[in-house]
Coordinates of C-alpha atoms in Angstrom, one line a residue:
Chain A
M221 CA 147.4 79.2 91.4
G222 CA 151.1 79.6 92.5
K223 CA 152.5 77.6 95.4
K224 CA 152.7 80.6 97.7
E225 CA 149.2 81.6 97.0
K226 CA 147.9 78.1 97.6
L227 CA 149.7 78.0 100.9
L228 CA 148.1 81.3 101.9
M229 CA 144.7 80.0 100.9
N230 CA 145.1 77.0 103.1
R231 CA 146.3 79.1 105.9
R232 CA 143.3 81.4 105.6
T233 CA 140.8 78.5 105.6
W234 CA 142.6 77.0 108.5
L235 CA 142.5 80.3 110.4
G236 CA 138.8 80.7 109.9
G237 CA 138.4 77.2 111.2
T238 CA 140.3 77.7 114.5
L239 CA 138.3 80.8 115.3
A240 CA 135.0 79.1 114.9
A241 CA 136.2 76.1 116.9
A242 CA 136.8 78.0 120.1
V243 CA 133.3 78.5 121.5
I244 CA 131.5 78.7 124.8
H245 CA 127.9 77.8 125.4
V246 CA 125.5 80.4 126.8
Q247 CA 121.8 80.4 127.6
T248 CA 119.6 82.9 125.8
A249 CA 116.7 84.7 127.4
W250 CA 114.5 81.8 126.3
G251 CA 116.7 79.1 127.7
K252 CA 118.0 78.1 124.3
S253 CA 121.7 77.3 124.3
I254 CA 123.8 79.1 121.7
Q255 CA 127.5 79.0 120.9
I256 CA 129.5 82.2 121.3
P257 CA 133.1 82.2 120.1
T258 CA 135.9 83.2 122.6
L259 CA 139.0 85.0 121.6
S260 CA 142.4 84.5 123.2
S261 CA 145.2 87.1 123.1
E262 CA 146.6 85.1 120.2
D263 CA 143.5 86.0 118.2
D264 CA 144.6 89.7 117.8
P265 CA 143.0 90.5 114.4
T266 CA 145.8 92.8 113.4
K267 CA 148.3 90.0 113.6
K268 CA 146.6 87.4 111.5
I269 CA 145.2 87.3 108.0
G270 CA 141.5 86.4 108.1
P271 CA 139.5 84.1 105.8
G272 CA 139.3 85.2 102.2
P273 CA 136.3 86.0 100.0
S274 CA 133.4 83.7 99.9
K275 CA 130.3 83.0 97.7
L276 CA 127.8 83.7 100.3
G277 CA 128.2 86.2 103.2
K278 CA 127.2 85.3 106.7
R279 CA 126.6 87.1 110.0
S280 CA 129.4 87.8 112.4
L281 CA 130.2 84.9 114.7
F282 CA 129.1 87.1 117.5
E283 CA 125.6 88.0 116.2
H284 CA 122.7 85.6 116.7
P285 CA 119.4 87.3 115.8
V286 CA 116.8 84.6 115.4
R287 CA 113.1 84.3 114.7
K288 CA 111.0 82.7 117.5
P289 CA 108.8 80.0 116.0
S290 CA 105.6 78.5 117.3
D291 CA 103.6 75.8 115.5
I292 CA 101.9 78.4 113.3
S293 CA 104.1 81.4 113.1
S294 CA 107.6 82.8 113.8
R295 CA 108.4 86.2 115.1
T296 CA 110.9 88.9 114.2
P297 CA 113.5 89.8 116.9
L298 CA 112.6 93.5 116.9
Q299 CA 114.8 94.1 119.9
D300 CA 117.9 93.1 117.9
L301 CA 117.3 95.4 114.9
Y302 CA 118.8 98.9 114.6
S303 CA 116.6 100.4 111.8
T304 CA 113.5 99.6 109.9
I305 CA 114.4 97.1 107.2
T306 CA 113.9 93.5 108.5
P307 CA 116.7 91.2 107.2
S308 CA 114.8 88.8 104.9
D309 CA 115.7 85.7 106.9
L310 CA 114.2 87.4 110.0
H311 CA 110.9 88.4 108.4
F312 CA 108.0 87.0 110.5
E313 CA 106.0 84.1 109.1
R314 CA 102.4 83.1 109.5
H315 CA 100.9 80.4 107.3
H316 CA 98.0 78.1 107.6
A317 CA 99.4 74.9 106.1
G318 CA 103.1 75.3 105.9
V319 CA 105.5 76.7 103.3
P320 CA 104.9 75.3 99.8
V321 CA 107.7 74.5 97.4
I322 CA 106.8 76.1 94.0
D323 CA 108.8 75.7 90.9
P324 CA 109.2 79.2 89.4
E325 CA 109.2 77.7 85.9
K326 CA 105.8 76.1 86.5
Y327 CA 104.3 79.1 88.4
E328 CA 101.3 80.8 86.8
L329 CA 98.9 83.5 87.9
L330 CA 95.4 83.3 86.6
I331 CA 93.2 86.5 86.5
H332 CA 89.6 85.9 85.5
G333 CA 86.0 86.7 86.3
M334 CA 84.6 90.1 85.4
V335 CA 87.4 90.9 83.0
D336 CA 87.4 91.4 79.2
K337 CA 90.2 89.0 78.7
P338 CA 91.0 86.2 81.3
M339 CA 94.7 85.7 81.3
K340 CA 97.5 83.5 82.7
F341 CA 100.9 85.0 83.4
T342 CA 104.1 83.1 84.1
L343 CA 106.6 84.5 86.5
R344 CA 108.7 85.6 83.5
D345 CA 105.6 87.5 82.2
L346 CA 105.1 89.2 85.5
K347 CA 108.8 90.3 85.5
R348 CA 108.5 91.8 82.0
F349 CA 105.8 94.3 83.1
P350 CA 106.9 97.8 84.2
S351 CA 108.1 97.3 87.8
V352 CA 107.9 99.3 91.0
T353 CA 109.8 99.2 94.3
R354 CA 108.4 100.3 97.6
T355 CA 109.2 99.8 101.2
C356 CA 106.4 99.1 103.6
F357 CA 105.5 97.0 106.6
I358 CA 103.5 93.8 106.8
E359 CA 101.8 93.1 110.1
C360 CA 99.7 90.1 111.1
A361 CA 96.3 91.2 112.3
G362 CA 96.7 89.1 115.4
N363 CA 99.8 90.7 116.8
F364 CA 99.5 91.3 120.5
R365 CA 100.6 89.0 123.4
T366 CA 100.8 89.8 127.0
G367 CA 100.9 87.9 130.3
K368 CA 104.3 88.1 132.0
E369 CA 107.1 90.6 132.7
E370 CA 109.7 88.6 130.9
M371 CA 108.5 89.4 127.3
T372 CA 110.6 90.9 124.6
P373 CA 109.2 93.1 121.8
Q374 CA 109.5 89.9 119.7
D375 CA 107.2 88.1 122.1
I376 CA 104.7 91.0 122.4
L377 CA 104.3 92.0 118.7
G378 CA 107.0 90.3 116.6
L379 CA 104.5 89.6 113.8
T380 CA 105.5 92.8 112.0
S381 CA 108.4 93.2 109.6
Q382 CA 109.4 95.5 106.8
S383 CA 111.0 94.9 103.5
E384 CA 111.7 96.7 100.2
W385 CA 109.4 94.9 97.8
T386 CA 109.6 94.9 94.0
G387 CA 107.0 93.8 91.5
V388 CA 104.3 94.9 89.2
M389 CA 101.4 97.2 90.2
L390 CA 98.2 95.2 90.3
S391 CA 96.6 98.2 88.4
T392 CA 99.0 97.4 85.5
L393 CA 97.6 93.8 85.3
F394 CA 94.0 95.1 85.8
R395 CA 94.5 97.2 82.8
E396 CA 96.0 94.3 80.8
V397 CA 93.0 92.0 81.4
G398 CA 90.5 94.8 81.2
V399 CA 88.8 94.8 84.6
Q400 CA 85.1 95.6 84.1
P401 CA 83.7 98.6 85.8
K402 CA 81.0 96.6 87.6
A403 CA 83.6 94.5 89.4
T404 CA 83.8 95.7 93.1
W405 CA 85.7 92.8 94.8
F406 CA 88.4 90.4 93.9
L407 CA 89.3 87.1 95.3
A408 CA 93.0 86.4 96.0
E409 CA 93.9 82.8 96.3
G410 CA 97.2 81.2 97.3
S411 CA 98.7 77.9 96.2
D412 CA 99.7 76.5 99.5
A413 CA 97.9 73.5 101.1
A414 CA 95.4 75.9 102.7
V415 CA 94.6 77.3 99.2
L416 CA 94.0 80.4 101.3
T417 CA 91.5 83.0 100.0
R418 CA 90.5 86.6 100.9
S419 CA 88.1 89.1 99.3
I420 CA 89.6 92.4 98.5
P421 CA 87.9 95.6 97.3
V422 CA 88.8 96.3 93.7
S423 CA 89.6 99.9 94.7
K424 CA 92.7 98.7 96.6
G425 CA 93.8 96.9 93.4
W426 CA 93.7 100.2 91.5
N427 CA 95.2 102.2 94.3
D428 CA 98.5 100.7 95.6
A429 CA 98.3 96.9 95.5
M430 CA 101.2 95.1 93.9
I431 CA 102.2 91.6 92.9
V432 CA 105.7 91.3 94.2
Y433 CA 108.4 88.8 93.3
A434 CA 111.4 90.4 95.1
Q435 CA 112.2 91.3 98.6
N436 CA 115.2 93.4 99.7
G437 CA 116.7 93.2 96.2
E438 CA 116.5 89.4 95.6
A439 CA 113.8 86.9 94.9
I440 CA 111.2 86.8 97.6
R441 CA 111.7 84.2 100.3
P442 CA 109.6 81.0 100.4
E443 CA 108.1 82.0 103.8
Q444 CA 107.1 85.3 102.3
G445 CA 105.4 83.8 99.2
Y446 CA 107.9 82.7 96.6
P447 CA 107.7 83.1 93.8
A448 CA 105.0 85.9 94.0
R449 CA 102.6 87.3 96.5
L450 CA 100.0 90.0 96.8
L451 CA 101.2 93.1 98.6
L452 CA 98.5 95.4 100.0
P453 CA 100.4 98.2 101.7
G454 CA 99.1 99.0 105.2
W455 CA 96.5 96.2 105.2
E456 CA 96.3 93.2 107.6
G457 CA 99.0 90.7 106.8
N458 CA 96.5 87.9 106.0
T459 CA 95.1 89.8 103.0
N460 CA 98.6 89.9 101.5
V461 CA 98.0 86.5 100.0
K462 CA 101.3 84.6 99.5
W463 CA 102.1 82.1 96.8
L464 CA 99.4 83.8 94.8
R465 CA 97.9 81.7 92.0
R466 CA 94.6 83.2 91.2
I467 CA 92.7 86.5 91.2
E468 CA 88.9 86.5 90.3
L469 CA 86.9 89.6 89.9
S470 CA 83.3 89.8 90.9
D471 CA 80.5 92.2 92.0
Q472 CA 80.0 90.4 95.3
L473 CA 82.4 89.2 98.0
W474 CA 83.1 85.6 99.1
M475 CA 82.9 85.5 102.9
T476 CA 85.9 83.1 103.0
R477 CA 86.8 81.4 106.3
E478 CA 89.7 83.8 106.8
E479 CA 87.4 86.8 106.8
T480 CA 84.6 85.3 108.9
S481 CA 85.8 82.6 111.3
K482 CA 89.2 84.2 111.6
Y483 CA 90.5 87.8 111.5
T484 CA 87.2 89.1 112.9
Y485 CA 86.8 90.2 116.5
P486 CA 84.1 91.1 119.1
V487 CA 83.2 94.7 119.6
K488 CA 80.7 94.8 122.4
D489 CA 77.9 92.4 121.2
R490 CA 79.0 92.5 117.6
I491 CA 81.6 90.8 115.5
R492 CA 83.6 93.3 113.5
Q493 CA 84.7 92.2 110.0
F494 CA 86.9 93.6 107.3
S495 CA 89.3 95.7 109.4
F496 CA 91.7 96.1 106.5
D497 CA 93.8 99.0 107.7
M498 CA 96.3 98.2 110.4
D499 CA 95.9 100.8 113.2
A500 CA 98.8 103.1 114.2
R501 CA 101.2 101.5 116.6
S502 CA 104.6 102.0 118.2
I503 CA 106.9 100.2 120.6
I504 CA 110.2 101.1 122.3
T505 CA 112.6 98.4 121.2
F506 CA 115.5 99.8 123.3
P507 CA 115.7 99.6 126.2
S508 CA 113.3 96.7 126.4
Y509 CA 113.4 93.2 128.0
P510 CA 115.9 91.6 128.4
A511 CA 118.2 94.7 128.3
N512 CA 120.0 96.1 131.4
V513 CA 120.7 99.8 131.6
E514 CA 122.8 102.1 133.7
P515 CA 121.9 105.5 135.1
G516 CA 122.9 108.3 132.8
W517 CA 122.2 109.1 129.2
I518 CA 120.0 106.6 127.3
E519 CA 118.9 107.0 123.7
I520 CA 115.4 105.5 123.7
R521 CA 114.7 103.9 120.3
G522 CA 111.8 102.2 118.7
I523 CA 109.5 101.8 115.7
A524 CA 106.2 103.4 114.8
W525 CA 103.8 102.7 111.9
T526 CA 100.3 103.1 110.6
G527 CA 98.4 101.4 107.9
R528 CA 96.6 104.6 107.2
G529 CA 99.5 106.7 105.8
K530 CA 102.4 108.3 107.4
V531 CA 103.5 108.5 111.0
H532 CA 103.0 112.1 112.0
R533 CA 104.5 112.2 115.5
V534 CA 105.8 109.8 118.2
D535 CA 105.5 110.8 121.8
V536 CA 107.7 109.3 124.5
S537 CA 107.0 109.3 128.2
T538 CA 109.7 108.5 130.8
D539 CA 107.5 109.2 133.8
S540 CA 104.9 106.4 133.5
G541 CA 102.7 108.4 131.2
K542 CA 102.3 111.6 133.2
T543 CA 104.2 113.8 130.6
W544 CA 105.0 113.2 127.0
N545 CA 107.7 114.6 124.7
S546 CA 108.1 114.3 120.9
A547 CA 110.7 111.9 119.7
R548 CA 112.9 112.5 116.7
L549 CA 111.7 110.7 113.6
Q550 CA 114.3 109.2 111.2
E551 CA 113.8 110.7 107.8
P552 CA 112.5 109.9 105.2
V553 CA 109.2 109.0 106.8
L554 CA 107.5 106.6 104.3
D555 CA 103.9 105.9 103.7
K556 CA 102.6 102.8 105.5
A557 CA 106.1 102.0 106.8
H558 CA 107.9 101.3 110.0
T559 CA 109.4 104.6 111.1
Y560 CA 112.4 104.7 113.4
F561 CA 112.2 107.1 116.4
R562 CA 114.7 108.2 118.9
Y563 CA 114.5 110.1 122.2
L564 CA 117.5 111.1 124.3
W565 CA 116.8 110.6 128.1
H566 CA 118.8 111.0 131.3
W567 CA 117.9 108.2 133.7
S568 CA 118.3 109.1 137.3
G569 CA 118.3 105.5 138.5
N570 CA 114.9 105.6 140.1
E571 CA 112.3 103.0 139.0
T572 CA 110.0 104.4 136.3
E573 CA 108.0 103.3 133.3
I574 CA 108.8 104.3 129.7
M575 CA 106.5 104.1 126.8
S576 CA 105.7 105.5 123.3
R577 CA 102.5 106.5 121.5
V578 CA 102.2 107.3 117.8
I579 CA 100.0 109.9 116.1
D580 CA 99.3 109.2 112.5
E581 CA 98.5 111.6 109.7
T582 CA 94.7 111.1 110.1
G583 CA 95.0 112.4 113.7
Y584 CA 94.6 109.0 115.3
M585 CA 96.5 108.5 118.5
Q586 CA 97.6 105.0 119.6
P587 CA 95.3 104.2 122.6
T588 CA 95.9 102.5 125.9
L589 CA 94.6 99.0 126.6
R590 CA 92.0 100.6 128.9
Q591 CA 90.7 102.8 126.1
L592 CA 90.4 99.8 123.8
I593 CA 88.5 97.8 126.4
D594 CA 86.2 100.8 127.0
A595 CA 85.5 101.1 123.3
R596 CA 85.2 97.4 122.5
G597 CA 84.3 95.5 125.7
V598 CA 86.2 93.0 127.7
D599 CA 85.9 90.2 125.1
I600 CA 88.6 91.8 122.9
T601 CA 90.9 89.3 121.4
G602 CA 94.5 89.7 120.0
Y603 CA 93.1 90.8 116.6
H604 CA 93.7 94.4 115.7
L605 CA 94.9 95.3 119.2
N606 CA 97.4 98.1 119.3
P607 CA 97.8 99.3 122.8
I608 CA 100.6 101.5 124.2
T609 CA 103.3 99.2 125.4
A610 CA 105.2 100.2 128.6
W611 CA 108.5 99.0 130.0
V612 CA 109.4 99.2 133.7
I613 CA 112.9 100.2 134.4
K614 CA 113.8 98.8 137.8
R615 CA 116.4 100.3 140.1
D616 CA 118.8 97.5 139.3
G617 CA 118.7 98.5 135.7
S618 CA 116.7 95.6 134.5
V619 CA 113.9 96.3 132.0
K620 CA 110.6 94.4 132.3
F621 CA 107.4 94.4 130.2
K622 CA 104.5 96.1 132.0
S623 CA 102.1 93.2 131.4
E624 CA 98.5 94.4 131.8
S625 CA 95.7 91.9 131.9
W626 CA 92.2 92.9 130.9
K627 CA 89.9 90.3 132.4
Chain B
M76 CA 104.4 119.9 73.6
Q77 CA 107.4 120.0 76.0
K78 CA 107.8 123.7 75.5
A79 CA 104.2 124.5 76.2
K80 CA 104.3 122.6 79.4
G81 CA 107.4 124.5 80.5
K82 CA 105.6 127.7 80.0
I83 CA 102.7 126.6 82.2
G84 CA 105.2 125.8 84.9
F85 CA 106.7 129.2 84.6
K86 CA 103.3 130.9 84.9
G87 CA 102.7 128.9 88.0
F88 CA 105.9 130.3 89.4
V89 CA 104.9 133.9 88.8
V90 CA 101.5 133.4 90.5
I91 CA 103.2 131.9 93.6
A92 CA 106.0 134.4 93.7
S93 CA 103.5 137.2 93.9
G94 CA 101.9 135.5 96.8
V95 CA 105.1 135.4 98.9
I96 CA 104.2 138.2 101.3
V97 CA 101.0 136.5 102.5
V98 CA 102.3 132.9 102.9
T99 CA 104.2 131.7 106.0
L100 CA 107.8 130.7 105.7
S101 CA 107.0 127.0 106.1
S102 CA 104.3 127.0 103.5
L103 CA 106.5 128.9 101.2
Y104 CA 109.0 126.2 101.6
N105 CA 106.4 123.5 100.7
R106 CA 105.2 125.5 97.8
T107 CA 108.7 126.0 96.4
T108 CA 109.5 122.4 96.8
L109 CA 106.3 121.5 95.0
L110 CA 107.1 124.0 92.3
H111 CA 110.6 122.6 92.0
N112 CA 109.2 119.1 91.5
A113 CA 106.6 120.4 89.1
K114 CA 109.3 122.1 87.0
L115 CA 111.3 118.8 87.0
D116 CA 108.1 117.1 85.7
T117 CA 108.1 119.3 82.6
S118 CA 111.7 118.7 81.7
R119 CA 111.5 114.9 82.1
R120 CA 108.4 112.8 82.4
T121 CA 108.3 111.1 85.7
T122 CA 105.5 108.9 84.7
D123 CA 105.6 107.0 81.5
S124 CA 102.0 105.8 81.5
L125 CA 101.1 108.2 78.7
T126 CA 103.3 106.2 76.4
W127 CA 102.1 102.8 77.6
P128 CA 100.6 100.6 75.0
K129 CA 97.0 99.6 75.2
T130 CA 98.3 96.1 76.0
F131 CA 101.8 94.7 76.7
G132 CA 100.8 91.4 75.1
Y133 CA 102.5 89.4 77.8
G134 CA 100.9 86.2 79.1
R135 CA 98.3 84.2 77.3
V136 CA 94.6 84.1 77.2
A137 CA 93.3 81.6 79.8
T138 CA 91.2 78.7 78.4
T139 CA 88.0 77.5 80.0
Q140 CA 89.9 74.4 81.1
D141 CA 92.5 76.6 82.8
I142 CA 89.8 78.4 84.7
A143 CA 87.7 75.3 85.5
A144 CA 90.8 73.6 87.0
W145 CA 91.3 76.3 89.7
D146 CA 88.0 78.0 90.0
I147 CA 86.8 76.3 93.2
D148 CA 85.4 79.3 95.2
I149 CA 81.9 79.6 96.5
Q150 CA 80.0 82.8 97.1
P151 CA 77.2 83.3 99.7
D152 CA 74.5 83.2 97.1
G153 CA 75.7 79.7 96.1
K154 CA 77.6 80.8 93.0
G155 CA 80.3 78.2 92.3
L156 CA 78.6 75.3 94.1
P157 CA 79.1 72.1 92.1
A158 CA 76.6 69.4 91.3
G159 CA 76.1 66.7 94.0
S160 CA 74.5 66.4 97.4
G161 CA 74.9 64.9 100.9
T162 CA 73.0 64.1 104.0
V163 CA 73.7 64.4 107.7
H164 CA 73.8 60.6 108.0
E165 CA 76.3 60.2 105.1
G166 CA 78.4 63.0 106.5
K167 CA 78.7 61.2 109.9
V168 CA 80.4 58.2 108.2
V169 CA 82.9 60.4 106.3
Y170 CA 83.5 62.5 109.4
L171 CA 84.4 59.6 111.6
A172 CA 86.7 58.2 109.0
K173 CA 88.5 61.4 107.9
C174 CA 88.0 64.2 110.5
A175 CA 87.3 62.8 114.0
A176 CA 91.0 62.0 114.6
C177 CA 91.8 65.8 114.8
H178 CA 88.4 67.4 115.5
G179 CA 87.1 64.9 118.1
A180 CA 84.5 62.2 117.8
E181 CA 81.6 64.7 117.8
G182 CA 83.4 67.8 116.8
K183 CA 82.9 69.4 120.2
E184 CA 85.3 70.8 122.7
I185 CA 86.1 68.2 125.3
A186 CA 86.9 69.5 128.8
G187 CA 90.4 68.8 129.8
Q188 CA 91.5 67.5 126.4
K189 CA 93.5 69.5 123.9
L190 CA 92.5 68.5 120.3
P191 CA 94.9 69.2 117.5
A192 CA 92.2 71.1 115.6
P193 CA 89.5 73.6 116.5
A194 CA 86.0 72.5 117.7
L195 CA 83.4 72.6 115.0
V196 CA 80.3 72.0 117.0
S197 CA 78.6 73.8 119.9
D198 CA 75.2 75.3 120.6
T199 CA 74.2 78.4 118.7
T200 CA 74.4 80.8 121.6
F201 CA 76.7 83.7 120.8
Q202 CA 76.8 85.4 124.3
G203 CA 79.0 83.5 126.7
R204 CA 80.4 81.1 124.2
K205 CA 83.6 79.2 125.2
S206 CA 85.1 79.1 121.7
N207 CA 84.1 80.2 118.2
T208 CA 82.5 77.4 116.3
I209 CA 80.4 77.0 113.1
G210 CA 77.3 77.0 115.3
N211 CA 77.9 80.2 117.2
Y212 CA 80.3 82.2 115.0
W213 CA 80.1 81.4 111.3
P214 CA 77.9 83.8 109.3
Y215 CA 77.5 81.8 106.0
A216 CA 76.9 78.1 105.4
T217 CA 78.5 78.3 102.0
T218 CA 81.8 79.0 103.8
V219 CA 81.7 75.6 105.4
F220 CA 81.6 73.9 102.0
D221 CA 84.2 76.2 100.5
Y222 CA 86.7 75.8 103.3
I223 CA 86.4 72.0 103.8
R224 CA 86.8 71.5 100.0
R225 CA 89.9 73.6 99.7
S226 CA 91.7 73.0 103.0
M227 CA 90.6 69.8 104.7
P228 CA 91.4 67.1 105.8
Y229 CA 94.4 69.1 107.0
T230 CA 97.0 66.6 105.9
A231 CA 95.3 65.6 102.6
P232 CA 93.5 68.7 101.3
G233 CA 91.7 68.5 98.0
T234 CA 91.0 64.8 98.2
L235 CA 87.3 64.8 99.1
T236 CA 84.6 64.3 96.4
N237 CA 81.9 67.0 96.1
N238 CA 79.4 64.6 97.5
E239 CA 81.6 64.0 100.5
V240 CA 82.0 67.7 101.1
Y241 CA 78.2 68.2 100.9
A242 CA 77.7 65.4 103.3
L243 CA 80.3 66.7 105.8
T244 CA 78.7 70.2 105.5
A245 CA 75.3 68.6 106.3
Y246 CA 76.7 66.7 109.2
I247 CA 78.5 69.7 110.8
L248 CA 75.4 71.9 110.3
G249 CA 73.2 69.2 111.8
Q250 CA 75.5 68.7 114.8
N251 CA 75.2 72.4 115.4
H252 CA 71.4 72.1 115.3
I253 CA 71.2 74.5 112.4
I254 CA 69.5 72.1 110.0
K255 CA 67.2 69.1 110.6
T256 CA 68.7 65.6 110.7
D257 CA 66.9 64.6 107.6
A258 CA 68.0 67.6 105.5
V259 CA 69.6 67.1 102.1
I260 CA 72.4 69.6 101.3
N261 CA 73.1 70.6 97.7
A262 CA 73.7 73.7 95.5
Q263 CA 70.0 74.8 96.0
T264 CA 69.6 74.2 99.7
L265 CA 73.0 75.2 101.1
P266 CA 72.8 79.0 100.3
K267 CA 69.3 79.1 101.9
V268 CA 70.6 78.0 105.3
I269 CA 70.5 81.0 107.7
M270 CA 73.4 80.9 110.1
P271 CA 72.6 82.0 113.7
A272 CA 75.7 84.2 114.0
K273 CA 75.1 86.2 110.8
K274 CA 73.1 88.9 112.7
H275 CA 76.1 89.7 114.8
F276 CA 78.5 90.7 112.0
I277 CA 79.3 94.3 111.2
T278 CA 81.7 95.8 108.7
D279 CA 84.5 98.0 110.1
D280 CA 83.6 101.6 109.2
R281 CA 86.6 103.2 110.9
E282 CA 88.7 105.6 108.7
G283 CA 91.2 107.0 111.1
G284 CA 90.8 110.2 113.0
A285 CA 90.9 110.8 116.7
E286 CA 88.2 108.4 117.9
V287 CA 89.1 105.1 119.5
K288 CA 86.6 102.5 118.3

């Protein structure tokens, strides 16, 4: 490195340092203090050379999208995203005993039970099989919160995220081990401290299930199941068993705790079990709380999805549900995937409610909370609850969640 | 082989082309797109499964020891239950030592107190229940054994002996008034326990479509 070059390097590093040092503290919507850099007139970017190349990229100093963690999960900031891929570090988390640390060199997947040849595969083995990449959403089955006006899309239903997953089709492995025709269910077991298990119909395994080891082009994140997880496109998040260590084939199911005590819900005087498909759902992510809008043209934006195939149509209402118009769908519309929609609207400045509803390719239309209560009774829980979500636009331009209670 | 396939594609084109007058513009578009794809299929195989070997030969055959080390699941008919047994009385001793700190002295919900873990004990009445417990919500007794053995105690999972798990299962079922206080729980008796909540469970039969259910 020449002397001049070295000087430049130091200067660049130093420059990067000064910019980061000038910060102000602001309160976020949830009362958390974050640092925002301030620029003085001396910081004209056309007058100073910026920092040079680095090993690992990072977000702009001005952008702070974060997950919102609780004790048992963390939620995706849907209101901060502009399209349907969730940045991997913002993918929601839900686990039952924390995130395990698994050495990829020691990782093995066991497939046994009603198979001709019980087998163990290392991660290296899994990666050698013909691979497939597909984009789809994963949504937790318990993904609805309500209760106050000051709730963001993240608060209401932030337990849904979308990635581009890469791995091996489970059917490829089924073929390899020789799954016997009499096998109707398989058990998927994780290697976290919950050793979480779910029973899955073998047909899903032959259809579109995958064992994935990559997320958005790189190795899957620990929170999403590193080094390998089950991916069941369109099915409730919990069945997509992370840190997968074992698959057992059988002609009967298991009735594990996660499919009896949990992930089941009252429907009138019954308890409904095995709701694998995630019902069609949509939400307007802009404008939404805590945004402020001005009268004039507003492009309403949001996401819609269904576990039963493709989004067929998204309707938007800007007059509290009296009339509905079709939104534009961002192509390509993918199977079992978050689909971005947009609807151009001219806001007069009067208070109103805006909302979206999705129609999927089976003809199912996203219901209102009232419809769900009428169909299932007042004892409904947050499991498999997909009501239309409305935002109130107040005269001062503030946007609030229309929180409906059902009891 | 390749050539013959191309010919079939071409025939298909003729058939569709002669139908042009009767099809709508949009369906014509769909058909031609399909046809276009079909034609591509013949010139280059988009699926290589035909050439896949019977086996890739990756991985290794799992030994009986490999399977035994991980195969801990229990099915409702009792398949998978290990040797051993336990009683309500034995279970109480283990429970107080290893579970009560999180699940409460009796496993019951305590008014005005927030326990770090869910209540395990209640009466067996489903209607009007305050929370879901093993007594009023769990459909299979085998699940109690399976879950405790794999996941509990929360901070030290996998440390209980099979006899301890049987005893804890007996204790919790006894506390919920599902089995008698002198019952012995083992691989034969556990699958025979009928859980009060079982009759309430139904399997989701929805398959999409207009109905809200």
